[in-house]
XYZ file of C-alpha atoms in Angstrom:
684
model
C 113.917 109.250 122.572
C 110.476 107.613 121.691
C 112.109 104.322 122.985
C 113.146 104.931 126.141
C 109.331 106.809 127.164
C 108.010 103.460 126.088
C 110.370 101.536 128.742
C 109.532 104.104 131.118
C 105.423 103.421 130.700
C 105.842 99.972 130.732
C 108.292 100.623 133.929
C 104.849 102.649 135.483
C 102.210 99.740 134.559
C 104.596 97.574 136.823
C 102.947 96.597 140.474
C 105.589 96.364 142.339
C 107.767 98.572 141.893
C 104.871 100.782 144.192
C 106.828 98.501 146.575
C 109.613 100.433 146.587
C 108.025 104.696 145.392
C 110.289 103.373 142.158
C 106.791 104.123 140.020
C 107.004 108.440 140.756
C 110.185 109.176 140.082
C 109.257 106.978 136.923
C 106.779 109.138 136.219
C 107.972 112.037 137.155
C 111.258 111.067 134.217
C 108.669 110.324 131.579
C 106.707 113.520 131.814
C 110.050 115.729 131.397
C 111.284 114.169 128.785
C 108.168 114.354 127.207
C 108.400 118.023 127.650
C 111.789 117.202 126.212
C 111.541 116.196 123.305
C 109.176 118.900 122.377
C 111.648 120.892 122.855
C 114.383 118.881 120.834
C 112.186 118.256 118.026
C 112.368 122.000 118.214
C 116.316 122.861 117.887
C 116.436 120.557 115.269
C 114.689 122.467 112.851
C 117.096 125.053 113.656
C 118.876 125.963 111.095
C 122.282 126.927 113.577
C 122.393 126.403 117.621
C 123.801 128.998 119.962
C 126.212 127.167 121.686
C 124.580 127.600 124.957
C 121.804 125.150 123.296
C 123.753 123.306 121.119
C 125.329 122.400 125.268
C 122.306 122.157 127.042
C 121.279 119.261 124.163
C 124.385 117.800 124.474
C 123.798 117.250 127.904
C 119.827 115.753 127.644
C 120.862 113.634 124.505
C 123.387 111.845 127.255
C 120.872 111.435 129.709
C 118.803 110.070 127.767
C 121.182 107.383 126.712
C 121.876 106.920 130.384
C 118.710 106.047 131.969
C 118.327 103.794 128.438
C 121.125 101.599 130.618
C 119.417 102.148 134.204
C 116.203 100.488 132.594
C 118.046 97.927 130.051
C 120.617 97.166 133.616
C 116.925 96.759 135.748
C 114.767 94.804 133.489
C 118.144 92.568 133.180
C 118.448 92.005 136.634
C 114.941 91.689 137.682
C 114.923 88.780 134.698
C 117.917 86.765 136.019
C 116.157 86.883 139.778
C 113.171 86.201 138.643
C 115.373 83.446 136.515
C 114.810 81.606 140.307
C 111.621 79.369 140.879
C 110.647 76.156 143.736
C 108.999 77.000 146.883
C 112.883 76.252 149.103
C 113.642 79.047 146.836
C 110.796 81.828 147.087
C 112.922 83.995 150.065
C 115.647 84.466 148.188
C 114.645 85.006 144.663
C 112.733 87.463 146.681
C 115.137 89.028 148.956
C 117.110 89.273 145.601
C 114.302 90.666 143.659
C 113.814 93.230 146.539
C 117.341 94.225 145.994
C 117.814 94.618 142.167
C 114.249 97.520 142.813
C 116.206 98.824 145.634
C 119.257 99.504 143.847
C 116.832 100.545 140.233
C 115.540 102.950 142.505
C 118.765 104.559 143.834
C 120.125 105.388 140.567
C 115.818 106.633 139.475
C 116.216 108.730 142.140
C 119.837 109.820 140.592
C 118.354 110.166 137.349
C 116.106 112.425 138.556
C 118.548 114.544 140.147
C 120.226 114.826 137.314
C 117.342 116.157 135.094
C 116.087 119.330 137.467
C 119.724 120.382 137.134
C 119.510 120.924 133.689
C 115.639 121.993 133.442
C 117.360 124.416 136.472
C 119.772 124.925 133.834
C 118.056 125.968 131.130
C 116.319 127.871 132.748
C 118.470 129.933 134.202
C 119.569 131.240 131.313
C 116.269 131.553 129.531
C 118.003 128.904 126.645
C 114.442 129.281 125.372
C 115.334 132.827 124.027
C 118.240 132.753 122.410
C 116.483 130.168 120.400
C 113.325 131.850 119.351
C 115.943 135.334 118.859
C 115.878 136.215 115.726
C 119.034 134.906 113.727
C 121.244 136.065 110.770
C 119.830 135.349 107.293
C 122.345 133.024 105.146
C 123.003 133.982 101.787
C 121.307 130.783 99.744
C 123.631 128.320 98.361
C 122.354 127.783 94.933
C 122.528 130.875 94.703
C 126.129 130.517 92.550
C 124.346 128.226 90.103
C 122.467 131.395 89.153
C 125.788 133.549 87.274
C 127.586 130.453 85.636
C 128.743 131.743 81.841
C 127.766 129.389 79.443
C 131.539 129.452 78.202
C 132.452 128.305 82.248
C 130.168 124.555 82.343
C 131.530 121.720 81.442
C 129.409 118.171 80.777
C 125.696 119.892 80.335
C 126.163 120.161 76.691
C 124.372 116.347 77.115
C 121.405 117.456 78.865
C 120.717 120.912 78.095
C 120.105 119.681 74.407
C 117.828 116.929 75.400
C 115.883 119.390 78.794
C 116.424 122.223 75.373
C 114.348 119.417 73.155
C 111.690 118.287 75.518
C 111.545 122.000 75.894
C 110.837 123.354 72.241
C 108.779 120.138 71.577
C 105.324 121.345 69.280
C 103.192 119.658 71.326
C 100.447 122.141 72.425
C 99.672 120.591 75.563
C 101.451 121.921 79.018
C 104.238 119.905 79.640
C 106.352 119.465 82.817
C 109.987 117.817 82.883
C 111.508 116.843 85.973
C 115.470 117.316 86.832
C 115.788 115.270 89.390
C 119.980 113.621 91.483
C 121.930 113.925 93.987
C 122.782 117.265 96.373
C 125.861 119.345 93.907
C 124.946 117.847 90.962
C 124.345 120.797 88.620
C 120.671 120.135 88.494
C 120.367 124.431 89.282
C 123.569 125.138 87.001
C 121.644 122.668 83.880
C 118.696 124.213 83.933
C 119.191 127.626 84.736
C 121.212 127.423 81.737
C 118.502 126.307 79.090
C 115.892 128.449 81.370
C 118.660 132.019 79.933
C 118.647 129.875 76.119
C 114.574 129.414 76.160
C 112.918 131.936 77.653
C 112.324 134.368 74.953
C 110.617 132.279 73.133
C 107.511 132.675 75.774
C 105.113 134.908 76.642
C 106.178 135.193 79.695
C 108.430 132.972 82.004
C 109.400 133.026 85.844
C 112.423 130.985 87.717
C 111.771 130.400 91.579
C 113.786 128.426 93.877
C 111.410 127.112 96.571
C 112.674 127.064 100.536
C 112.794 123.285 102.337
C 109.788 124.691 104.347
C 108.093 126.610 101.841
C 105.693 130.199 102.789
C 102.586 129.675 99.858
C 101.605 133.129 100.063
C 105.215 134.678 99.508
C 106.069 132.152 96.784
C 103.155 132.772 95.031
C 104.157 136.388 95.409
C 107.664 135.865 93.974
C 105.939 133.779 91.029
C 103.564 136.107 90.282
C 106.236 139.263 90.695
C 108.589 137.087 87.675
C 106.073 136.579 85.170
C 105.288 139.603 85.230
C 102.364 140.514 87.413
C 102.167 143.321 90.324
C 103.091 141.501 93.049
C 100.860 142.192 95.756
C 101.097 144.940 98.972
C 98.082 143.573 101.147
C 98.644 139.898 102.409
C 96.677 136.745 100.325
C 95.455 134.229 100.816
C 96.367 131.305 98.788
C 92.852 130.974 97.018
C 93.161 134.040 95.451
C 96.971 134.079 94.267
C 96.155 131.317 92.328
C 92.926 132.799 90.786
C 95.137 135.286 90.254
C 97.907 133.423 88.142
C 95.786 131.376 86.720
C 93.214 133.828 85.382
C 96.902 135.902 83.668
C 98.673 132.723 82.360
C 95.223 132.188 80.519
C 95.717 133.003 77.284
C 99.934 132.819 77.556
C 102.709 130.740 76.442
C 104.150 130.307 79.854
C 107.697 128.801 81.510
C 108.365 128.201 85.077
C 111.328 126.881 86.658
C 110.428 125.452 90.494
C 114.175 124.876 91.306
C 115.116 122.625 94.824
C 111.284 121.228 94.783
C 111.424 119.327 98.395
C 107.985 117.869 98.977
C 104.805 116.576 96.345
C 102.000 118.895 99.228
C 103.977 122.061 98.152
C 104.106 120.710 94.338
C 100.014 120.119 94.935
C 99.420 124.286 95.635
C 102.372 125.467 92.943
C 100.672 123.011 90.229
C 97.317 125.302 90.290
C 98.743 128.095 89.007
C 99.201 126.300 86.159
C 96.209 126.217 83.853
C 96.178 123.975 80.141
C 95.746 126.125 77.699
C 97.075 124.277 74.918
C 99.950 126.531 74.168
C 103.276 124.624 74.215
C 103.035 126.240 78.275
C 106.228 124.395 79.976
C 107.292 123.926 83.298
C 110.557 123.074 85.098
C 111.012 121.312 88.521
C 114.113 120.002 90.313
C 113.772 117.981 93.335
C 116.837 115.840 95.106
C 114.283 113.200 95.922
C 112.584 110.246 92.471
C 108.856 110.367 93.857
C 108.694 114.566 94.016
C 110.104 114.447 90.786
C 107.732 110.933 89.649
C 105.135 113.109 90.439
C 105.866 116.551 88.747
C 106.331 114.814 85.329
C 103.920 115.082 83.355
C 104.759 111.670 81.456
C 107.394 109.601 82.266
C 110.013 110.096 79.375
C 109.891 113.756 80.467
C 112.122 112.110 83.997
C 115.923 113.022 83.773
C 117.866 111.438 86.115
C 120.731 113.684 85.939
C 124.202 111.362 86.499
C 127.450 112.364 87.588
C 130.120 113.774 85.232
C 132.498 111.022 83.424
C 136.218 110.919 84.574
C 137.317 112.973 80.799
C 134.258 115.948 82.342
C 135.272 115.593 86.116
C 138.999 116.127 84.392
C 137.762 119.264 82.088
C 135.738 120.778 84.829
C 138.694 120.094 87.455
C 141.759 121.460 85.238
C 140.584 124.746 83.965
C 139.171 125.635 87.279
C 142.470 125.435 88.674
C 145.191 125.890 85.905
C 143.044 127.795 82.609
C 140.832 126.327 80.340
C 143.052 124.818 76.988
C 146.456 124.127 79.580
C 146.586 120.308 80.093
C 147.518 118.498 83.481
C 151.391 118.619 84.761
C 152.321 115.468 85.030
C 153.883 115.737 88.674
C 149.871 116.270 89.487
C 148.401 114.002 87.431
C 148.380 110.851 90.021
C 147.200 112.814 93.176
C 144.402 114.685 90.733
C 143.121 111.953 90.065
C 142.922 110.136 93.900
C 141.802 113.815 94.509
C 138.625 112.746 90.838
C 137.828 110.019 92.866
C 137.003 111.245 95.938
C 134.749 113.508 94.154
C 132.749 110.610 92.970
C 131.848 113.260 89.399
C 130.303 115.438 91.947
C 130.524 118.678 90.598
C 129.697 120.631 93.050
C 133.373 118.879 94.932
C 135.039 119.396 91.829
C 134.825 123.324 91.533
C 135.210 123.483 95.354
C 138.589 121.552 96.022
C 139.594 123.235 92.260
C 138.930 126.599 93.803
C 141.170 125.354 97.229
C 143.779 124.409 94.155
C 143.587 127.889 92.702
C 144.443 129.705 95.847
C 147.163 127.340 97.110
C 150.007 130.295 97.576
C 152.723 127.793 95.635
C 151.754 125.001 93.561
C 153.684 122.472 94.832
C 152.738 118.756 94.868
C 153.016 118.225 98.560
C 150.204 121.057 98.310
C 147.920 119.019 96.108
C 148.574 115.096 98.951
C 147.161 117.922 102.058
C 143.884 119.452 100.374
C 143.655 115.308 99.213
C 144.257 114.461 102.355
C 141.152 116.961 103.809
C 138.823 115.213 101.301
C 139.171 111.964 103.450
C 135.782 111.076 105.758
C 138.954 109.388 108.178
C 141.031 113.374 108.514
C 139.317 116.453 109.976
C 137.639 117.748 107.444
C 139.296 121.593 106.135
C 136.360 124.292 107.101
C 136.973 125.452 103.566
C 135.272 123.003 101.906
C 131.210 124.125 104.373
C 130.947 125.779 101.359
C 129.902 122.638 99.511
C 128.733 121.250 103.034
C 126.120 123.771 103.687
C 124.498 122.690 100.143
C 124.651 118.865 101.518
C 123.771 119.785 104.697
C 120.338 121.057 102.796
C 119.184 116.883 101.769
C 119.897 116.937 105.704
C 118.364 119.177 107.337
C 115.221 118.414 105.177
C 114.647 114.225 106.919
C 112.543 113.375 109.140
C 113.316 112.635 112.911
C 114.127 109.157 112.653
C 115.060 109.399 109.202
C 118.326 111.656 110.539
C 118.979 108.518 112.896
C 119.620 106.014 110.218
C 121.102 108.224 108.333
C 124.246 109.512 110.395
C 123.773 104.892 111.701
C 125.571 104.601 107.607
C 129.112 106.557 109.409
C 129.886 102.737 111.001
C 130.884 102.045 107.667
C 133.572 102.419 106.151
C 134.908 104.516 103.138
C 133.523 102.777 99.753
C 131.827 100.102 101.970
C 128.949 98.166 99.625
C 126.699 98.332 102.537
C 124.104 95.814 102.085
C 119.950 96.376 102.554
C 118.737 93.807 105.348
C 122.280 93.902 107.492
C 121.524 98.008 108.014
C 117.993 97.856 108.125
C 118.053 94.301 110.442
C 120.663 96.657 113.082
C 118.639 100.036 113.022
C 116.140 97.393 114.154
C 118.361 96.115 116.765
C 119.364 99.430 117.459
C 115.872 100.725 118.349
C 116.341 103.476 115.192
C 112.843 102.339 113.625
C 110.221 104.135 115.773
C 107.220 100.796 115.284
C 103.780 101.839 116.090
C 102.649 97.612 116.247
C 100.941 98.236 113.020
C 103.895 97.690 110.467
C 106.790 94.912 111.458
C 109.798 96.737 112.260
C 111.942 95.263 109.420
C 109.524 96.195 107.064
C 109.311 100.030 108.024
C 113.302 99.877 108.481
C 113.087 98.701 104.544
C 110.947 102.086 104.043
C 113.561 103.635 105.538
C 116.194 102.631 103.687
C 113.808 102.928 100.729
C 113.098 106.756 101.262
C 116.741 107.820 101.659
C 117.541 106.240 98.780
C 114.870 108.022 97.036
C 116.163 111.258 98.863
C 119.386 110.389 96.782
C 121.309 110.634 100.000
C 122.786 107.391 99.674
C 123.880 105.334 96.144
C 121.998 102.794 94.773
C 124.518 99.623 94.400
C 122.469 96.736 92.946
C 119.364 95.952 92.216
C 117.358 92.737 91.428
C 114.757 92.411 88.674
C 111.560 93.838 90.041
C 113.646 97.516 90.493
C 114.441 97.141 94.332
C 118.146 98.691 95.459
C 120.023 95.301 97.300
C 123.181 97.112 98.348
C 124.664 100.739 98.736
C 126.560 103.416 98.993
C 127.126 106.533 100.501
C 129.131 109.107 98.269
C 132.630 110.094 99.566
C 131.405 113.604 100.576
C 128.161 112.707 101.581
C 129.992 110.570 104.708
C 131.745 112.957 105.546
C 128.930 114.623 106.885
C 127.912 111.960 108.290
C 131.110 111.582 110.482
C 130.883 115.338 111.279
C 127.059 114.641 112.592
C 128.093 112.092 114.094
C 131.100 113.271 115.508
C 129.886 116.677 117.555
C 126.663 114.576 118.618
C 128.234 111.706 119.631
C 126.687 108.901 118.272
C 129.342 107.134 116.424
C 133.369 107.442 116.939
C 135.232 106.204 113.693
C 138.872 105.202 114.659
C 141.744 104.181 111.983
C 145.200 103.623 113.613
C 146.196 102.697 116.993
C 146.971 105.686 118.113
C 143.303 107.034 117.997
C 142.075 104.396 119.949
C 144.266 104.710 122.761
C 142.553 108.213 122.958
C 139.271 106.867 123.313
C 140.506 106.282 126.932
C 138.719 109.630 128.569
C 135.589 109.384 126.642
C 132.249 108.027 127.111
C 131.257 106.079 123.578
C 128.356 104.653 122.381
C 128.830 103.355 118.775
C 132.769 102.256 117.935
C 133.130 101.923 114.666
C 137.360 100.272 114.560
C 138.284 101.214 110.572
C 140.999 98.868 110.776
C 141.515 98.005 106.748
C 145.083 98.210 106.227
C 146.569 99.872 109.805
C 149.670 97.577 110.967
C 151.269 96.855 114.058
C 147.897 97.903 116.403
C 149.112 97.011 119.755
C 146.672 94.818 122.313
C 146.633 97.500 124.559
C 145.440 100.233 122.261
C 142.139 97.362 121.566
C 141.311 97.758 125.345
C 139.222 100.555 124.763
C 136.313 98.513 124.498
C 136.965 97.242 127.770
C 136.577 100.795 129.527
C 133.548 101.060 127.604
C 130.680 99.150 128.569
C 127.749 101.053 127.728
C 128.921 100.366 123.661
C 125.980 100.105 121.648
C 126.973 98.961 119.137
C 130.882 97.243 117.962
C 131.907 97.172 114.285
C 135.223 95.767 113.682
C 137.135 95.977 110.409
C 140.464 94.725 109.457
C 142.605 92.842 110.015
C 142.288 89.233 112.278
C 145.276 89.609 114.855
C 143.208 92.471 116.979
C 140.687 89.843 117.780
C 141.878 87.725 120.437
C 141.878 91.359 122.651
C 139.235 92.526 121.702
C 137.264 88.554 121.866
C 138.153 88.978 125.138
C 137.075 92.334 126.543
C 133.222 91.572 124.694
C 131.533 90.645 127.408
C 132.267 93.519 128.984
C 130.091 95.626 126.919
C 127.258 94.677 128.507
C 124.376 96.906 126.754
C 125.746 96.395 123.319
C 122.723 94.743 120.504
C 125.102 95.745 117.384
C 128.297 93.360 117.071
C 129.635 93.502 113.127
C 133.323 92.116 112.823
C 134.243 91.802 109.057
C 138.053 90.344 109.324
C 140.448 89.719 106.610
C 144.305 88.796 106.929
C 147.272 91.105 106.636
C 149.141 90.566 103.284
C 146.419 87.251 102.729
C 148.759 85.346 104.895
C 146.408 82.915 106.418
C 146.310 82.895 110.400
C 147.440 79.718 111.961
C 144.053 77.236 112.244
C 145.000 76.604 116.090
C 144.354 80.081 116.393
C 141.065 80.883 115.825
C 139.295 83.721 116.981
C 137.407 82.672 120.358
C 134.184 84.259 120.600
C 132.272 82.434 123.054
C 132.134 85.074 125.314
C 129.559 86.354 123.422
C 127.430 84.464 125.793
C 127.336 87.082 127.951
C 126.194 89.888 126.025
C 121.888 89.631 127.031
C 121.523 92.739 125.724
C 122.283 91.829 122.205
C 120.326 91.588 118.895
C 122.688 91.461 115.835
C 125.812 89.279 115.675
C 127.844 88.990 112.014
C 131.149 87.990 111.390
C 132.666 87.834 108.358
C 136.247 85.952 108.376
C 137.031 83.846 105.505
C 140.424 82.343 105.575
C 139.610 82.115 109.290
C 137.582 79.469 111.949
C 135.803 80.791 114.295
C 135.031 78.777 118.179
C 131.671 79.769 119.797
C 129.916 78.769 122.300
C 128.685 75.767 123.164
C 124.899 77.569 124.453
C 123.491 80.658 123.731
C 119.726 80.220 124.909
C 120.529 83.711 127.547
C 120.971 85.310 124.285
C 117.182 86.159 124.430
C 117.038 89.084 122.307
C 119.390 88.091 119.658
C 117.216 88.719 116.027
C 119.838 88.033 114.207
C 122.896 85.360 113.256
C 125.069 85.712 110.698
C 128.813 83.810 109.486
C 130.602 84.107 107.091
C 133.823 81.540 108.299
C 134.768 78.344 109.425
C 133.982 76.805 113.626
C 135.618 74.950 115.514
C 132.684 72.763 117.493
C 130.113 73.794 114.883
C 127.149 76.468 116.472
C 125.784 76.442 119.387
C 123.530 73.459 120.228
C 120.291 75.234 121.922
C 120.609 77.805 118.497
C 116.443 76.970 117.980
C 115.214 78.279 120.894
C 116.302 81.053 120.965
C 113.208 83.049 121.217
C 113.487 85.831 119.223
C 116.024 84.153 116.552
C 114.441 85.919 112.839
C 116.984 85.502 110.541
C 119.898 82.583 110.355
C 122.323 82.732 107.788
C 125.754 80.526 107.849
C 128.145 79.233 105.811
C 129.849 77.552 105.215
C 128.181 75.105 107.449
C 130.325 71.731 107.378
C 128.387 69.358 109.814
C 125.076 70.782 109.525
C 122.757 72.941 112.160
C 122.081 70.975 115.962
C 119.033 69.313 116.012
C 115.841 71.222 116.916
C 115.066 73.039 114.384
C 110.674 72.902 115.211
C 111.444 74.794 117.940
C 112.336 78.385 116.421
C 108.289 79.350 116.182
C 110.306 83.044 114.962
C 112.330 82.492 111.979
C 111.645 83.934 108.935
C 115.064 83.253 107.207
C 117.611 79.800 106.724
C 120.777 79.863 105.502
C 122.508 77.553 104.555
C 120.249 74.711 104.909
C 121.700 71.149 102.976
C 120.258 68.122 102.986
C 122.815 65.446 103.036
C 123.811 67.708 105.832
C 121.599 67.585 108.579
C 119.360 65.435 110.103
C 115.993 63.500 109.799
C 114.738 65.194 112.444
C 115.032 68.407 110.979
C 114.018 67.960 107.097
C 110.552 67.526 108.179
C 110.795 71.050 109.176
C 111.850 72.819 106.790
C 108.915 71.159 104.084
């Protein structure tokens, strides 16, 4: 919504629009959307929305997209009309520009009417009452972890012993241990096992769980009560509660567990209640966020990063819950169980949830296990019986700031188990306008901060790091990807298609972002790919698959006039190379005037780009890994917004004129032997 509001404000500043009464409708849309945006943020913090409220927010979202498209189209058409210059063309220029503005004014009035109808509907059905109404309190999904029997725990021996050793160390100073890890890794189960084992050796002890938005007086009261003090019946302010707890603990050896802490601000308050009394007192904090863990532990060696279960413990956990603790897996289930465990990725929560499903099957047949396995894949409809696991994973998603939620959902455009390069992702976020840049910080730098924050919050798993420990690539856990795609479907954020039939079913949908995950799909028909031509409002298009569907796809690309991000990762069918003379014709991209990001990877194919692309004045990133018919566009260095140019292999070098690329930040790969003397001084 922020980017749309900025565009509306910019449009209001154009004096020429006053001639056709465009500014009044623009001002109305901006003011109404500002109010609606505040309400949407309030809705975003709700745990569960009333169906009527959800439907209303969906209507607002679609209207927001349509306003954005209208503004972009207006900008393009005005730019095209203003491009005409010269005295003899002044009249035709004026008429053309006026026609564009009249068209825009007509569309703005239609959008204003739609927005008024949406607001009237909200008032008519009194949707605010549904928002502020009482909700039933859901059971804390972490609760079962507190009551696991020690004999039933798998894979905690090593971490438990490490934690026990740290807690029982002889040092007299107050010591704090922090445990950090992905949601569902078993942090609560682990710390509760240690707590039950050692609490008897302390004068007083408490175990409290922290909500995402903690009521601090209530939390401190809970700590005080569990330590053995009487819980206050009258409301106390935070300072009084802290003073009371500190006084009570001053001469006692105490143990306090703070489970599932979400932010450092809450910790800054909670830690004030723990006095340093040199009596070997200890506190333990669990969190999903690395930066929170680092702040909470008293020494860096007291930071424990909990890892997923190894293969052996994963099998033990699955089979002990599915069959019995001492029974091996029957031979007919070994292959399918290995595939199930691969999808669970060592996540105890996932394994336990799946084991419960398997143990409760009416019959124990291999086909039944296959059905459960298929329900886990991100390309299949998620089984509702997995809702308990999703509820825990959703906690991390709900706690994300608004801007991070959108960026996180964008990960759904990539296939399962795909290694995602950080630079690709942050540039796509920036190209899509998902990064709220206030002007004080470069958009890509801000996007990198977003990426690091997702790593920090254990939402994505680091894959490759550099010598400084900076994460360069990541992977999304299968279970988290399943959550992402369910949210994308719910919000019409990204549509993912896996086969021809799925593509044909999309003709009656309004798609905003499309991921064609056709890896391994056979018999992809040209008619199925034509869905792209019926969806001109697509903003991001990613195609992962073989080259057979590219001719039809490339032919239809020019119709996607609002396309901002285009990713093509193409392979061959069963390793067979395409005929050299066929290639992939991408000359149509010259008409994608809003395109900001283009990446083509087709190692065994040759690509034909337009001879000129100077019309792509918004293009920021061009990255290719393929051969070329005819080389790069001759005017590539005249693109005003080009920031990153990564072309390999490049047999004939870059076109001349590299000195004109004033915005260029990244250039790969520049060979001295393949380039003219004119280009070389520009690089030196």
